[in-house]
Amino acid sequence: ATAASPAMAPAPPAAAGEALGEAALAAVRAVAAASEGLPLLFRSEIVGEVVTIDYPDGSGIFTVRILGYDEVNRWHKVHSGSLSFWDGEDFDDEVDLNAFYRSSRIKFHRSLSAIHRDRWDRQRTERHAQAELRARGAREKAREEKALLEVALSSSGA
């Protein structure tokens, strides 16, 4: 079973808890507002990476794997997958890793240079594969045209 995310945890009991809940909500809003209008640092290229998140609402520090990226909302989907537990269970969450990174609330377990190097390596490999497919298609088309030309020449008696 998957527990609710730390950011979605139930608020503590009334009195002192209400003030903490308001402060936590204000902290989350402040982090999001700080990065509003700024260019995105991370999108789908960090899917699969492991990060440690210090949640701005004070719910704790958790290690999670990035599972996906929502282009519309610009949030990353994360899962603790036995890396961390919330109330003794794995949890899923959707977080604004760009805002968290700008406010020093996440730490990547691999260096950003290694992450970006791997991204460029994948893109280069994909470009080479696409170029090879285009070249293979062009060679096949040339062979077909040559075969048609030979048939046309042989049937015309030339």
Short mmCIF file of N, CA and C in Angstrom, two decimals:
data_model
loop_
_atom_site.label_atom_id
_atom_site.label_comp_id
_atom_site.label_asym_id
_atom_site.label_seq_id
_atom_site.Cartn_x
_atom_site.Cartn_y
_atom_site.Cartn_z
N ALA A 1 0.85 -1.19 0.00
CA ALA A 1 0.00 0.00 0.00
C ALA A 1 0.87 1.23 0.00
N THR A 2 0.36 2.27 -0.54
CA THR A 2 1.10 3.51 -0.63
C THR A 2 0.45 4.56 0.24
N ALA A 3 1.25 5.18 1.07
CA ALA A 3 0.73 6.20 1.98
C ALA A 3 0.61 7.52 1.25
N ALA A 4 -0.12 8.43 1.88
CA ALA A 4 -0.19 9.80 1.34
C ALA A 4 1.21 10.39 1.42
N SER A 5 1.47 11.35 0.58
CA SER A 5 2.79 11.96 0.57
C SER A 5 2.98 12.82 1.80
N PRO A 6 4.25 13.09 2.17
CA PRO A 6 4.51 13.96 3.31
C PRO A 6 3.86 15.32 3.14
N ALA A 7 3.85 15.85 1.92
CA ALA A 7 3.26 17.17 1.69
C ALA A 7 1.75 17.13 1.87
N MET A 8 1.15 15.95 1.72
CA MET A 8 -0.29 15.82 1.84
C MET A 8 -0.68 15.25 3.21
N ALA A 9 0.25 15.20 4.15
CA ALA A 9 0.00 14.60 5.46
C ALA A 9 -1.10 15.36 6.19
N PRO A 10 -1.87 14.65 7.03
CA PRO A 10 -2.90 15.34 7.80
C PRO A 10 -2.26 16.35 8.75
N ALA A 11 -2.97 17.43 8.98
CA ALA A 11 -2.46 18.48 9.85
C ALA A 11 -2.43 17.97 11.29
N PRO A 12 -1.48 18.48 12.11
CA PRO A 12 -1.42 18.10 13.51
C PRO A 12 -2.67 18.57 14.24
N PRO A 13 -2.90 18.09 15.47
CA PRO A 13 -4.09 18.50 16.23
C PRO A 13 -4.19 20.01 16.37
N ALA A 14 -5.37 20.46 16.73
CA ALA A 14 -5.68 21.90 16.84
C ALA A 14 -4.71 22.63 17.76
N ALA A 15 -4.92 23.89 17.90
CA ALA A 15 -4.12 24.83 18.72
C ALA A 15 -2.74 25.00 18.12
N ALA A 16 -1.72 24.40 18.69
CA ALA A 16 -0.36 24.58 18.19
C ALA A 16 -0.26 24.05 16.77
N GLY A 17 -0.99 22.99 16.49
CA GLY A 17 -0.96 22.38 15.16
C GLY A 17 -1.50 23.28 14.09
N GLU A 18 -2.52 24.07 14.39
CA GLU A 18 -3.09 24.97 13.40
C GLU A 18 -2.06 26.00 12.96
N ALA A 19 -1.31 26.54 13.90
CA ALA A 19 -0.28 27.52 13.55
C ALA A 19 0.80 26.86 12.72
N LEU A 20 1.19 25.62 13.06
CA LEU A 20 2.19 24.90 12.29
C LEU A 20 1.69 24.63 10.89
N GLY A 21 0.41 24.25 10.76
CA GLY A 21 -0.16 23.98 9.45
C GLY A 21 -0.16 25.22 8.57
N GLU A 22 -0.50 26.36 9.13
CA GLU A 22 -0.49 27.62 8.38
C GLU A 22 0.93 27.99 7.98
N ALA A 23 1.87 27.80 8.88
CA ALA A 23 3.27 28.12 8.59
C ALA A 23 3.81 27.19 7.50
N ALA A 24 3.45 25.91 7.56
CA ALA A 24 3.90 24.94 6.56
C ALA A 24 3.35 25.29 5.18
N LEU A 25 2.05 25.64 5.15
CA LEU A 25 1.43 26.02 3.90
C LEU A 25 2.08 27.28 3.34
N ALA A 26 2.36 28.23 4.20
CA ALA A 26 3.03 29.46 3.77
C ALA A 26 4.42 29.15 3.22
N ALA A 27 5.13 28.21 3.83
CA ALA A 27 6.47 27.83 3.36
C ALA A 27 6.41 27.22 1.97
N VAL A 28 5.43 26.34 1.75
CA VAL A 28 5.28 25.71 0.43
C VAL A 28 4.94 26.76 -0.62
N ARG A 29 4.03 27.67 -0.28
CA ARG A 29 3.64 28.73 -1.23
C ARG A 29 4.82 29.65 -1.53
N ALA A 30 5.64 29.95 -0.53
CA ALA A 30 6.80 30.82 -0.73
C ALA A 30 7.80 30.20 -1.69
N VAL A 31 8.02 28.90 -1.55
CA VAL A 31 8.96 28.20 -2.45
C VAL A 31 8.43 28.26 -3.88
N ALA A 32 7.14 27.99 -4.07
CA ALA A 32 6.55 28.00 -5.42
C ALA A 32 6.57 29.40 -6.01
N ALA A 33 6.26 30.41 -5.21
CA ALA A 33 6.22 31.79 -5.70
C ALA A 33 7.61 32.28 -6.08
N ALA A 34 8.62 31.82 -5.39
CA ALA A 34 9.98 32.27 -5.66
C ALA A 34 10.45 31.88 -7.06
N SER A 35 9.93 30.78 -7.60
CA SER A 35 10.39 30.34 -8.92
C SER A 35 9.40 30.64 -10.03
N GLU A 36 8.29 31.28 -9.69
CA GLU A 36 7.28 31.60 -10.70
C GLU A 36 7.86 32.54 -11.76
N GLY A 37 7.66 32.20 -13.00
CA GLY A 37 8.14 33.02 -14.10
C GLY A 37 9.59 32.77 -14.48
N LEU A 38 10.31 31.97 -13.72
CA LEU A 38 11.69 31.66 -14.03
C LEU A 38 11.75 30.47 -15.00
N PRO A 39 12.80 30.38 -15.79
CA PRO A 39 12.90 29.25 -16.71
C PRO A 39 13.05 27.93 -15.95
N LEU A 40 12.58 26.87 -16.55
CA LEU A 40 12.67 25.55 -15.92
C LEU A 40 14.10 25.03 -16.00
N LEU A 41 14.56 24.45 -14.92
CA LEU A 41 15.89 23.85 -14.89
C LEU A 41 15.83 22.38 -15.27
N PHE A 42 14.75 21.71 -14.84
CA PHE A 42 14.63 20.27 -15.02
C PHE A 42 13.27 19.92 -15.60
N ARG A 43 13.30 18.99 -16.52
CA ARG A 43 12.07 18.44 -17.08
C ARG A 43 12.20 16.92 -17.03
N SER A 44 11.91 16.27 -18.13
CA SER A 44 11.93 14.80 -18.15
C SER A 44 13.34 14.22 -18.15
N GLU A 45 14.37 15.02 -18.37
CA GLU A 45 15.73 14.49 -18.43
C GLU A 45 16.21 13.94 -17.09
N ILE A 46 15.53 14.27 -15.99
CA ILE A 46 15.95 13.76 -14.69
C ILE A 46 15.10 12.59 -14.21
N VAL A 47 14.18 12.12 -15.06
CA VAL A 47 13.37 10.96 -14.70
C VAL A 47 14.31 9.77 -14.48
N GLY A 48 14.09 9.07 -13.38
CA GLY A 48 14.93 7.94 -13.02
C GLY A 48 15.98 8.28 -11.97
N GLU A 49 16.23 9.57 -11.77
CA GLU A 49 17.23 9.99 -10.79
C GLU A 49 16.69 9.87 -9.37
N VAL A 50 17.61 9.75 -8.42
CA VAL A 50 17.27 9.69 -7.00
C VAL A 50 17.66 11.02 -6.38
N VAL A 51 16.73 11.59 -5.62
CA VAL A 51 16.97 12.86 -4.94
C VAL A 51 16.52 12.76 -3.49
N THR A 52 17.09 13.61 -2.67
CA THR A 52 16.63 13.75 -1.29
C THR A 52 15.95 15.10 -1.18
N ILE A 53 14.71 15.08 -0.71
CA ILE A 53 13.90 16.30 -0.61
C ILE A 53 13.73 16.68 0.86
N ASP A 54 14.03 17.93 1.16
CA ASP A 54 13.73 18.51 2.47
C ASP A 54 12.45 19.32 2.27
N TYR A 55 11.31 18.73 2.63
CA TYR A 55 10.03 19.37 2.36
C TYR A 55 9.91 20.70 3.10
N PRO A 56 9.50 21.76 2.39
CA PRO A 56 9.42 23.09 3.01
C PRO A 56 8.33 23.20 4.07
N ASP A 57 7.41 22.25 4.10
CA ASP A 57 6.35 22.31 5.12
C ASP A 57 6.80 21.71 6.44
N GLY A 58 8.07 21.27 6.50
CA GLY A 58 8.61 20.73 7.74
C GLY A 58 8.24 19.29 8.00
N SER A 59 7.66 18.59 7.02
CA SER A 59 7.24 17.21 7.24
C SER A 59 8.41 16.24 7.27
N GLY A 60 9.58 16.66 6.83
CA GLY A 60 10.75 15.81 6.94
C GLY A 60 11.61 15.81 5.69
N ILE A 61 12.65 14.99 5.76
CA ILE A 61 13.59 14.81 4.65
C ILE A 61 13.42 13.39 4.15
N PHE A 62 13.17 13.25 2.83
CA PHE A 62 12.86 11.95 2.26
C PHE A 62 13.66 11.75 0.97
N THR A 63 14.11 10.51 0.76
CA THR A 63 14.79 10.14 -0.47
C THR A 63 13.79 9.46 -1.38
N VAL A 64 13.74 9.92 -2.63
CA VAL A 64 12.75 9.42 -3.60
C VAL A 64 13.38 9.26 -4.97
N ARG A 65 12.71 8.49 -5.82
CA ARG A 65 13.11 8.36 -7.22
C ARG A 65 12.12 9.14 -8.06
N ILE A 66 12.61 9.86 -9.05
CA ILE A 66 11.76 10.64 -9.94
C ILE A 66 11.19 9.69 -11.00
N LEU A 67 9.87 9.59 -11.06
CA LEU A 67 9.21 8.65 -11.97
C LEU A 67 8.70 9.28 -13.25
N GLY A 68 8.39 10.57 -13.22
CA GLY A 68 7.82 11.19 -14.41
C GLY A 68 7.79 12.70 -14.29
N TYR A 69 7.40 13.32 -15.40
CA TYR A 69 7.30 14.77 -15.44
C TYR A 69 6.00 15.15 -16.11
N ASP A 70 5.23 16.01 -15.48
CA ASP A 70 3.97 16.50 -16.01
C ASP A 70 4.23 17.84 -16.69
N GLU A 71 4.23 17.83 -18.03
CA GLU A 71 4.53 19.04 -18.82
C GLU A 71 3.52 20.16 -18.57
N VAL A 72 2.27 19.79 -18.36
CA VAL A 72 1.22 20.80 -18.18
C VAL A 72 1.40 21.55 -16.87
N ASN A 73 1.54 20.81 -15.77
CA ASN A 73 1.65 21.44 -14.46
C ASN A 73 3.09 21.75 -14.06
N ARG A 74 4.04 21.18 -14.82
CA ARG A 74 5.48 21.39 -14.57
C ARG A 74 5.92 20.85 -13.21
N TRP A 75 5.34 19.71 -12.83
CA TRP A 75 5.69 19.06 -11.58
C TRP A 75 6.26 17.68 -11.89
N HIS A 76 7.11 17.20 -11.01
CA HIS A 76 7.68 15.87 -11.16
C HIS A 76 6.96 14.89 -10.23
N LYS A 77 6.76 13.68 -10.74
CA LYS A 77 6.16 12.61 -9.95
C LYS A 77 7.30 11.83 -9.31
N VAL A 78 7.21 11.62 -8.01
CA VAL A 78 8.25 10.90 -7.29
C VAL A 78 7.63 9.75 -6.50
N HIS A 79 8.47 8.76 -6.19
CA HIS A 79 8.04 7.60 -5.41
C HIS A 79 9.19 7.22 -4.48
N SER A 80 8.85 6.92 -3.24
CA SER A 80 9.90 6.60 -2.27
C SER A 80 10.45 5.18 -2.47
N GLY A 81 9.67 4.27 -3.00
CA GLY A 81 10.13 2.93 -3.36
C GLY A 81 11.15 2.31 -2.42
N SER A 82 10.87 2.24 -1.14
CA SER A 82 11.75 1.66 -0.12
C SER A 82 13.01 2.49 0.13
N LEU A 83 13.12 3.66 -0.48
CA LEU A 83 14.24 4.56 -0.18
C LEU A 83 13.95 5.35 1.08
N SER A 84 12.68 5.68 1.30
CA SER A 84 12.20 6.41 2.47
C SER A 84 10.79 5.94 2.77
N PHE A 85 10.34 6.21 3.98
CA PHE A 85 9.00 5.80 4.37
C PHE A 85 8.28 6.95 5.04
N TRP A 86 6.98 7.02 4.81
CA TRP A 86 6.09 7.97 5.49
C TRP A 86 5.11 7.13 6.28
N ASP A 87 5.13 7.26 7.57
CA ASP A 87 4.31 6.43 8.46
C ASP A 87 4.52 4.95 8.18
N GLY A 88 5.78 4.57 7.92
CA GLY A 88 6.13 3.17 7.72
C GLY A 88 5.83 2.60 6.36
N GLU A 89 5.40 3.42 5.41
CA GLU A 89 5.05 2.93 4.07
C GLU A 89 5.71 3.76 2.99
N ASP A 90 5.86 3.15 1.79
CA ASP A 90 6.30 3.89 0.61
C ASP A 90 5.24 4.95 0.31
N PHE A 91 5.65 5.99 -0.38
CA PHE A 91 4.67 7.01 -0.75
C PHE A 91 4.98 7.57 -2.14
N ASP A 92 3.96 8.16 -2.75
CA ASP A 92 4.06 8.86 -4.03
C ASP A 92 3.78 10.32 -3.77
N ASP A 93 4.35 11.19 -4.61
CA ASP A 93 4.09 12.62 -4.46
C ASP A 93 4.32 13.29 -5.81
N GLU A 94 3.77 14.46 -5.97
CA GLU A 94 4.05 15.32 -7.12
C GLU A 94 4.59 16.61 -6.55
N VAL A 95 5.80 16.97 -6.99
CA VAL A 95 6.48 18.13 -6.41
C VAL A 95 7.06 19.01 -7.51
N ASP A 96 7.27 20.26 -7.17
CA ASP A 96 7.91 21.21 -8.07
C ASP A 96 9.41 21.18 -7.79
N LEU A 97 10.11 20.25 -8.44
CA LEU A 97 11.54 20.09 -8.18
C LEU A 97 12.34 21.31 -8.61
N ASN A 98 11.85 22.05 -9.59
CA ASN A 98 12.55 23.27 -10.00
C ASN A 98 12.55 24.29 -8.86
N ALA A 99 11.41 24.49 -8.24
CA ALA A 99 11.32 25.42 -7.12
C ALA A 99 12.10 24.90 -5.93
N PHE A 100 12.00 23.60 -5.65
CA PHE A 100 12.73 23.02 -4.53
C PHE A 100 14.24 23.15 -4.74
N TYR A 101 14.69 22.96 -5.97
CA TYR A 101 16.13 23.07 -6.26
C TYR A 101 16.60 24.51 -6.05
N ARG A 102 15.83 25.46 -6.53
CA ARG A 102 16.20 26.87 -6.39
C ARG A 102 16.26 27.31 -4.93
N SER A 103 15.48 26.66 -4.09
CA SER A 103 15.48 27.02 -2.67
C SER A 103 16.33 26.04 -1.85
N SER A 104 17.20 25.28 -2.54
CA SER A 104 18.14 24.34 -1.89
C SER A 104 17.44 23.28 -1.05
N ARG A 105 16.30 22.80 -1.53
CA ARG A 105 15.54 21.79 -0.80
C ARG A 105 15.70 20.39 -1.37
N ILE A 106 16.41 20.24 -2.49
CA ILE A 106 16.68 18.89 -2.99
C ILE A 106 18.17 18.72 -3.23
N LYS A 107 18.59 17.47 -3.12
CA LYS A 107 19.98 17.11 -3.39
C LYS A 107 19.95 15.89 -4.30
N PHE A 108 20.60 16.01 -5.44
CA PHE A 108 20.70 14.88 -6.36
C PHE A 108 21.75 13.91 -5.83
N HIS A 109 21.49 12.62 -5.99
CA HIS A 109 22.46 11.62 -5.53
C HIS A 109 23.58 11.44 -6.54
N ARG A 110 23.36 11.79 -7.79
CA ARG A 110 24.43 11.82 -8.80
C ARG A 110 24.71 13.28 -9.11
N SER A 111 25.91 13.55 -9.58
CA SER A 111 26.25 14.93 -9.91
C SER A 111 25.44 15.39 -11.13
N LEU A 112 25.11 16.67 -11.15
CA LEU A 112 24.37 17.21 -12.29
C LEU A 112 25.16 17.08 -13.58
N SER A 113 26.49 17.16 -13.49
CA SER A 113 27.29 17.00 -14.71
C SER A 113 27.13 15.59 -15.28
N ALA A 114 27.07 14.57 -14.43
CA ALA A 114 26.87 13.20 -14.90
C ALA A 114 25.47 13.03 -15.49
N ILE A 115 24.48 13.65 -14.87
CA ILE A 115 23.11 13.56 -15.37
C ILE A 115 23.02 14.20 -16.75
N HIS A 116 23.60 15.38 -16.91
CA HIS A 116 23.53 16.06 -18.21
C HIS A 116 24.41 15.38 -19.26
N ARG A 117 25.55 14.82 -18.84
CA ARG A 117 26.38 14.07 -19.78
C ARG A 117 25.60 12.89 -20.33
N ASP A 118 24.93 12.16 -19.45
CA ASP A 118 24.12 11.01 -19.88
C ASP A 118 23.01 11.44 -20.82
N ARG A 119 22.42 12.60 -20.53
CA ARG A 119 21.35 13.12 -21.41
C ARG A 119 21.90 13.39 -22.80
N TRP A 120 23.05 14.05 -22.88
CA TRP A 120 23.66 14.36 -24.19
C TRP A 120 24.07 13.08 -24.91
N ASP A 121 24.59 12.10 -24.15
CA ASP A 121 24.96 10.82 -24.76
C ASP A 121 23.75 10.13 -25.37
N ARG A 122 22.61 10.14 -24.63
CA ARG A 122 21.38 9.53 -25.17
C ARG A 122 20.92 10.27 -26.42
N GLN A 123 20.96 11.60 -26.39
CA GLN A 123 20.53 12.37 -27.56
C GLN A 123 21.44 12.10 -28.75
N ARG A 124 22.74 12.01 -28.51
CA ARG A 124 23.68 11.74 -29.61
C ARG A 124 23.40 10.36 -30.19
N THR A 125 23.18 9.37 -29.34
CA THR A 125 22.88 8.02 -29.80
C THR A 125 21.59 8.00 -30.62
N GLU A 126 20.57 8.73 -30.16
CA GLU A 126 19.31 8.81 -30.90
C GLU A 126 19.51 9.48 -32.25
N ARG A 127 20.30 10.56 -32.30
CA ARG A 127 20.56 11.23 -33.58
C ARG A 127 21.29 10.31 -34.54
N HIS A 128 22.27 9.55 -34.04
CA HIS A 128 23.00 8.61 -34.90
C HIS A 128 22.07 7.52 -35.42
N ALA A 129 21.19 7.02 -34.57
CA ALA A 129 20.24 5.98 -34.99
C ALA A 129 19.29 6.52 -36.05
N GLN A 130 18.81 7.76 -35.87
CA GLN A 130 17.92 8.37 -36.87
C GLN A 130 18.65 8.58 -38.18
N ALA A 131 19.90 9.02 -38.13
CA ALA A 131 20.69 9.23 -39.35
C ALA A 131 20.90 7.90 -40.06
N GLU A 132 21.17 6.84 -39.31
CA GLU A 132 21.36 5.52 -39.91
C GLU A 132 20.07 5.03 -40.58
N LEU A 133 18.94 5.27 -39.94
CA LEU A 133 17.66 4.89 -40.55
C LEU A 133 17.42 5.65 -41.86
N ARG A 134 17.71 6.95 -41.84
CA ARG A 134 17.54 7.74 -43.08
C ARG A 134 18.48 7.24 -44.17
N ALA A 135 19.73 6.94 -43.81
CA ALA A 135 20.71 6.46 -44.80
C ALA A 135 20.27 5.10 -45.34
N ARG A 136 19.80 4.23 -44.45
CA ARG A 136 19.33 2.91 -44.88
C ARG A 136 18.16 3.06 -45.83
N GLY A 137 17.23 3.96 -45.52
CA GLY A 137 16.08 4.21 -46.39
C GLY A 137 16.52 4.75 -47.74
N ALA A 138 17.49 5.65 -47.74
CA ALA A 138 17.99 6.21 -49.00
C ALA A 138 18.67 5.13 -49.84
N ARG A 139 19.44 4.25 -49.20
CA ARG A 139 20.10 3.16 -49.95
C ARG A 139 19.07 2.21 -50.54
N GLU A 140 18.03 1.89 -49.76
CA GLU A 140 16.98 1.00 -50.25
C GLU A 140 16.25 1.64 -51.42
N LYS A 141 15.95 2.92 -51.32
CA LYS A 141 15.27 3.62 -52.40
C LYS A 141 16.13 3.63 -53.66
N ALA A 142 17.43 3.86 -53.50
CA ALA A 142 18.35 3.86 -54.65
C ALA A 142 18.39 2.47 -55.31
N ARG A 143 18.41 1.41 -54.48
CA ARG A 143 18.40 0.05 -55.03
C ARG A 143 17.12 -0.22 -55.82
N GLU A 144 15.98 0.22 -55.26
CA GLU A 144 14.70 0.02 -55.95
C GLU A 144 14.67 0.78 -57.27
N GLU A 145 15.15 2.02 -57.25
CA GLU A 145 15.17 2.82 -58.49
C GLU A 145 16.09 2.19 -59.52
N LYS A 146 17.23 1.67 -59.08
CA LYS A 146 18.18 1.02 -59.99
C LYS A 146 17.55 -0.23 -60.59
N ALA A 147 16.84 -1.01 -59.77
CA ALA A 147 16.18 -2.23 -60.25
C ALA A 147 15.10 -1.87 -61.27
N LEU A 148 14.31 -0.82 -60.98
CA LEU A 148 13.27 -0.38 -61.93
C LEU A 148 13.89 0.08 -63.24
N LEU A 149 14.99 0.81 -63.13
CA LEU A 149 15.68 1.30 -64.33
C LEU A 149 16.21 0.13 -65.16
N GLU A 150 16.78 -0.88 -64.50
CA GLU A 150 17.28 -2.04 -65.22
C GLU A 150 16.15 -2.79 -65.91
N VAL A 151 15.00 -2.92 -65.24
CA VAL A 151 13.85 -3.59 -65.84
C VAL A 151 13.37 -2.79 -67.05
N ALA A 152 13.30 -1.48 -66.90
CA ALA A 152 12.82 -0.63 -68.00
C ALA A 152 13.79 -0.70 -69.18
N LEU A 153 15.09 -0.68 -68.92
CA LEU A 153 16.07 -0.75 -69.99
C LEU A 153 16.06 -2.12 -70.67
N SER A 154 15.90 -3.19 -69.90
CA SER A 154 15.91 -4.53 -70.50
C SER A 154 14.65 -4.78 -71.33
N SER A 155 13.53 -4.19 -70.90
CA SER A 155 12.30 -4.41 -71.66
C SER A 155 12.25 -3.53 -72.92
N SER A 156 13.02 -2.44 -72.94
CA SER A 156 13.02 -1.58 -74.11
C SER A 156 14.03 -2.06 -75.15
N GLY A 157 14.82 -3.08 -74.77
CA GLY A 157 15.77 -3.65 -75.69
C GLY A 157 17.06 -2.86 -75.78
N ALA A 158 17.32 -2.00 -74.90
CA ALA A 158 18.54 -1.21 -74.98
C ALA A 158 19.71 -1.94 -74.44
#
